[in-house]
Amino acid sequence: MSHVDDLLEIMMMSFALGMDALSLSIGVGLGSISRRTAVQLCAFIGVFHVALTLIGIGFGDWIGDYLGAVAKWFGALLIIGLGVHMAYHTLFSKEEKRPRTIDSLLSLAVFAASVSIDALSVGFSLGLRSVAYGAASAIAFGVVSCCMCGAGLAIGRKFGQAIGHYGELAGACILILCGIGFLH
């Protein structure tokens, strides 16, 4: 696989993982949130995406040494499963998403961690591939998620919840396609 292919794949995964940040930030943007809190939220989400991806990479690399070729299939199936779960939850969840109240650093951290938890699973799969590829991915995930969070807050302030549902579904499809790509 060429470096251009790797870069394209990383950007697609970054976009897919950032969709949660986008859609959930739209809900937050519907409420009243100060600019300072918005900037803090974007930073927290970016940092958590990087940190959780790196933690996942560490575990994936360690397990990859012991499982060998089986680990590649496991990682690909994990990403596909995450995408399928995301699509299922988006299409069939009965719970109504409400704007979230964020009024302290603890609530910012908890919100950011919940938005970023899927990066842990993807990081695990990336660690099965290569640490260098995974580290580059982690940085891209953080930057893109931070930007998508900011975009979601702005959209929420302007347009409401209409894009959130479709954004999550698009992210799910991208994860499934990336997982299939890992199988080759």
GROMACS .gro file of C-alpha atoms in nm:
model
  184
    1MET     CA    1   0.000   0.000   0.000
    2SER     CA    2   0.140   0.342  -0.092
    3HIS     CA    3   0.174   0.639   0.142
    4VAL     CA    4  -0.106   0.818  -0.042
    5ASP     CA    5  -0.335   0.521   0.016
    6ASP     CA    6  -0.236   0.517   0.384
    7LEU     CA    7  -0.306   0.890   0.414
    8LEU     CA    8  -0.645   0.854   0.247
    9GLU     CA    9  -0.734   0.563   0.475
   10ILE     CA   10  -0.628   0.758   0.786
   11MET     CA   11  -0.832   1.060   0.681
   12MET     CA   12  -1.139   0.845   0.615
   13MET     CA   13  -1.110   0.684   0.959
   14SER     CA   14  -1.052   1.026   1.117
   15PHE     CA   15  -1.369   1.153   0.954
   16ALA     CA   16  -1.564   0.846   1.066
   17LEU     CA   17  -1.447   0.875   1.428
   18GLY     CA   18  -1.512   1.249   1.426
   19MET     CA   19  -1.876   1.196   1.333
   20ASP     CA   20  -1.967   1.120   1.694
   21ALA     CA   21  -1.799   1.443   1.799
   22LEU     CA   22  -1.986   1.631   1.527
   23SER     CA   23  -2.330   1.490   1.597
   24LEU     CA   24  -2.308   1.506   1.976
   25SER     CA   25  -2.163   1.856   1.962
   26ILE     CA   26  -2.461   1.965   1.756
   27GLY     CA   27  -2.677   1.870   2.054
   28VAL     CA   28  -2.450   2.064   2.288
   29GLY     CA   29  -2.455   2.360   2.050
   30LEU     CA   30  -2.834   2.373   2.076
   31GLY     CA   31  -2.798   2.479   2.438
   32SER     CA   32  -2.621   2.785   2.557
   33ILE     CA   33  -2.248   2.723   2.574
   34SER     CA   34  -1.982   2.989   2.617
   35ARG     CA   35  -1.698   3.028   2.370
   36ARG     CA   36  -1.448   2.934   2.641
   37THR     CA   37  -1.635   2.613   2.720
   38ALA     CA   38  -1.665   2.537   2.348
   39VAL     CA   39  -1.289   2.572   2.299
   40GLN     CA   40  -1.224   2.357   2.606
   41LEU     CA   41  -1.463   2.091   2.480
   42CYS     CA   42  -1.294   2.080   2.138
   43ALA     CA   43  -0.952   2.046   2.305
   44PHE     CA   44  -1.070   1.773   2.543
   45ILE     CA   45  -1.221   1.572   2.259
   46GLY     CA   46  -0.903   1.603   2.051
   47VAL     CA   47  -0.681   1.499   2.343
   48PHE     CA   48  -0.903   1.205   2.438
   49HIS     CA   49  -0.911   1.079   2.077
   50VAL     CA   50  -0.531   1.082   2.066
   51ALA     CA   51  -0.482   0.930   2.413
   52LEU     CA   52  -0.737   0.651   2.375
   53THR     CA   53  -0.609   0.563   2.029
   54LEU     CA   54  -0.252   0.538   2.164
   55ILE     CA   55  -0.367   0.320   2.455
   56GLY     CA   56  -0.547   0.095   2.207
   57ILE     CA   57  -0.237   0.083   1.985
   58GLY     CA   58  -0.027  -0.028   2.281
   59PHE     CA   59  -0.256  -0.319   2.355
   60GLY     CA   60  -0.298  -0.406   1.987
   61ASP     CA   61   0.077  -0.410   1.925
   62TRP     CA   62   0.136  -0.629   2.230
   63ILE     CA   63  -0.136  -0.877   2.132
   64GLY     CA   64  -0.027  -0.868   1.767
   65ASP     CA   65   0.316  -0.999   1.867
   66TYR     CA   66   0.151  -1.304   2.022
   67LEU     CA   67  -0.130  -1.373   1.778
   68GLY     CA   68   0.041  -1.297   1.447
   69ALA     CA   69  -0.177  -1.319   1.134
   70VAL     CA   70  -0.493  -1.395   1.331
   71ALA     CA   71  -0.462  -1.051   1.490
   72LYS     CA   72  -0.502  -0.876   1.152
   73TRP     CA   73  -0.838  -1.045   1.097
   74PHE     CA   74  -0.943  -0.974   1.453
   75GLY     CA   75  -0.859  -0.604   1.415
   76ALA     CA   76  -1.046  -0.575   1.086
   77LEU     CA   77  -1.351  -0.749   1.232
   78LEU     CA   78  -1.335  -0.520   1.536
   79ILE     CA   79  -1.353  -0.208   1.316
   80ILE     CA   80  -1.631  -0.359   1.104
   81GLY     CA   81  -1.820  -0.451   1.423
   82LEU     CA   82  -1.780  -0.098   1.557
   83GLY     CA   83  -1.923   0.038   1.232
   84VAL     CA   84  -2.215  -0.206   1.236
   85HIS     CA   85  -2.286  -0.121   1.602
   86MET     CA   86  -2.274   0.251   1.524
   87ALA     CA   87  -2.513   0.205   1.228
   88TYR     CA   88  -2.751  -0.012   1.430
   89HIS     CA   89  -2.757   0.236   1.719
   90THR     CA   90  -2.816   0.525   1.478
   91LEU     CA   91  -3.098   0.353   1.291
   92PHE     CA   92  -3.280   0.172   1.571
   93SER     CA   93  -3.216   0.356   1.897
   94LYS     CA   94  -3.538   0.462   2.064
   95GLU     CA   95  -3.375   0.705   2.305
   96GLU     CA   96  -3.406   1.069   2.213
   97LYS     CA   97  -3.084   1.268   2.218
   98ARG     CA   98  -3.110   1.580   2.424
   99PRO     CA   99  -2.868   1.867   2.444
  100ARG     CA  100  -2.615   1.792   2.714
  101THR     CA  101  -2.532   2.030   2.996
  102ILE     CA  102  -2.162   2.097   3.030
  103ASP     CA  103  -2.083   2.319   3.322
  104SER     CA  104  -1.755   2.195   3.474
  105LEU     CA  105  -1.417   2.051   3.375
  106LEU     CA  106  -1.530   1.713   3.505
  107SER     CA  107  -1.840   1.714   3.283
  108LEU     CA  108  -1.620   1.823   2.989
  109ALA     CA  109  -1.383   1.532   3.054
  110VAL     CA  110  -1.663   1.277   3.094
  111PHE     CA  111  -1.836   1.398   2.778
  112ALA     CA  112  -1.509   1.395   2.581
  113ALA     CA  113  -1.421   1.046   2.705
  114SER     CA  114  -1.764   0.912   2.609
  115VAL     CA  115  -1.738   1.066   2.262
  116SER     CA  116  -1.383   0.933   2.217
  117ILE     CA  117  -1.420   0.577   2.347
  118ASP     CA  118  -1.451   0.432   1.996
  119ALA     CA  119  -1.094   0.554   1.931
  120LEU     CA  120  -0.976   0.293   2.184
  121SER     CA  121  -1.116   0.008   1.973
  122VAL     CA  122  -0.984   0.153   1.649
  123GLY     CA  123  -0.645   0.210   1.814
  124PHE     CA  124  -0.640  -0.155   1.916
  125SER     CA  125  -0.688  -0.254   1.553
  126LEU     CA  126  -0.424  -0.007   1.435
  127GLY     CA  127  -0.172  -0.147   1.682
  128LEU     CA  128  -0.219  -0.482   1.514
  129ARG     CA  129  -0.112  -0.320   1.187
  130SER     CA  130   0.191  -0.105   1.281
  131VAL     CA  131   0.278   0.138   1.555
  132ALA     CA  132   0.397   0.412   1.315
  133TYR     CA  133   0.075   0.398   1.114
  134GLY     CA  134  -0.123   0.398   1.438
  135ALA     CA  135   0.062   0.698   1.584
  136ALA     CA  136   0.003   0.902   1.268
  137SER     CA  137  -0.362   0.796   1.282
  138ALA     CA  138  -0.393   0.898   1.648
  139ILE     CA  139  -0.274   1.251   1.574
  140ALA     CA  140  -0.509   1.278   1.276
  141PHE     CA  141  -0.800   1.146   1.485
  142GLY     CA  142  -0.737   1.412   1.748
  143VAL     CA  143  -0.708   1.702   1.506
  144VAL     CA  144  -1.007   1.602   1.294
  145SER     CA  145  -1.228   1.525   1.596
  146CYS     CA  146  -1.138   1.859   1.754
  147CYS     CA  147  -1.232   2.040   1.432
  148MET     CA  148  -1.552   1.839   1.386
  149CYS     CA  149  -1.652   1.915   1.745
  150GLY     CA  150  -1.612   2.286   1.672
  151ALA     CA  151  -1.813   2.248   1.354
  152GLY     CA  152  -2.084   2.058   1.543
  153LEU     CA  153  -2.111   2.330   1.806
  154ALA     CA  154  -2.147   2.593   1.533
  155ILE     CA  155  -2.402   2.387   1.339
  156GLY     CA  156  -2.600   2.319   1.657
  157ARG     CA  157  -2.612   2.687   1.728
  158LYS     CA  158  -2.738   2.757   1.374
  159PHE     CA  159  -2.931   2.463   1.234
  160GLY     CA  160  -3.037   2.208   1.494
  161GLN     CA  161  -3.025   1.830   1.495
  162ALA     CA  162  -3.104   1.737   1.134
  163ILE     CA  163  -2.746   1.650   1.028
  164GLY     CA  164  -2.656   1.448   1.340
  165HIS     CA  165  -2.839   1.128   1.243
  166TYR     CA  166  -2.702   1.121   0.888
  167GLY     CA  167  -2.352   1.209   1.003
  168GLU     CA  168  -2.336   0.914   1.241
  169LEU     CA  169  -2.464   0.681   0.969
  170ALA     CA  170  -2.198   0.807   0.725
  171GLY     CA  171  -1.932   0.750   0.992
  172ALA     CA  172  -2.054   0.394   1.046
  173CYS     CA  173  -2.031   0.317   0.675
  174ILE     CA  174  -1.677   0.454   0.657
  175LEU     CA  175  -1.564   0.239   0.952
  176ILE     CA  176  -1.712  -0.072   0.790
  177LEU     CA  177  -1.535   0.003   0.461
  178CYS     CA  178  -1.202   0.067   0.636
  179GLY     CA  179  -1.235  -0.262   0.823
  180ILE     CA  180  -1.298  -0.443   0.496
  181GLY     CA  181  -0.992  -0.268   0.354
  182PHE     CA  182  -0.779  -0.401   0.642
  183LEU     CA  183  -0.864  -0.756   0.533
  184HIS     CA  184  -0.667  -0.718   0.208
   0.00000   0.00000   0.00000
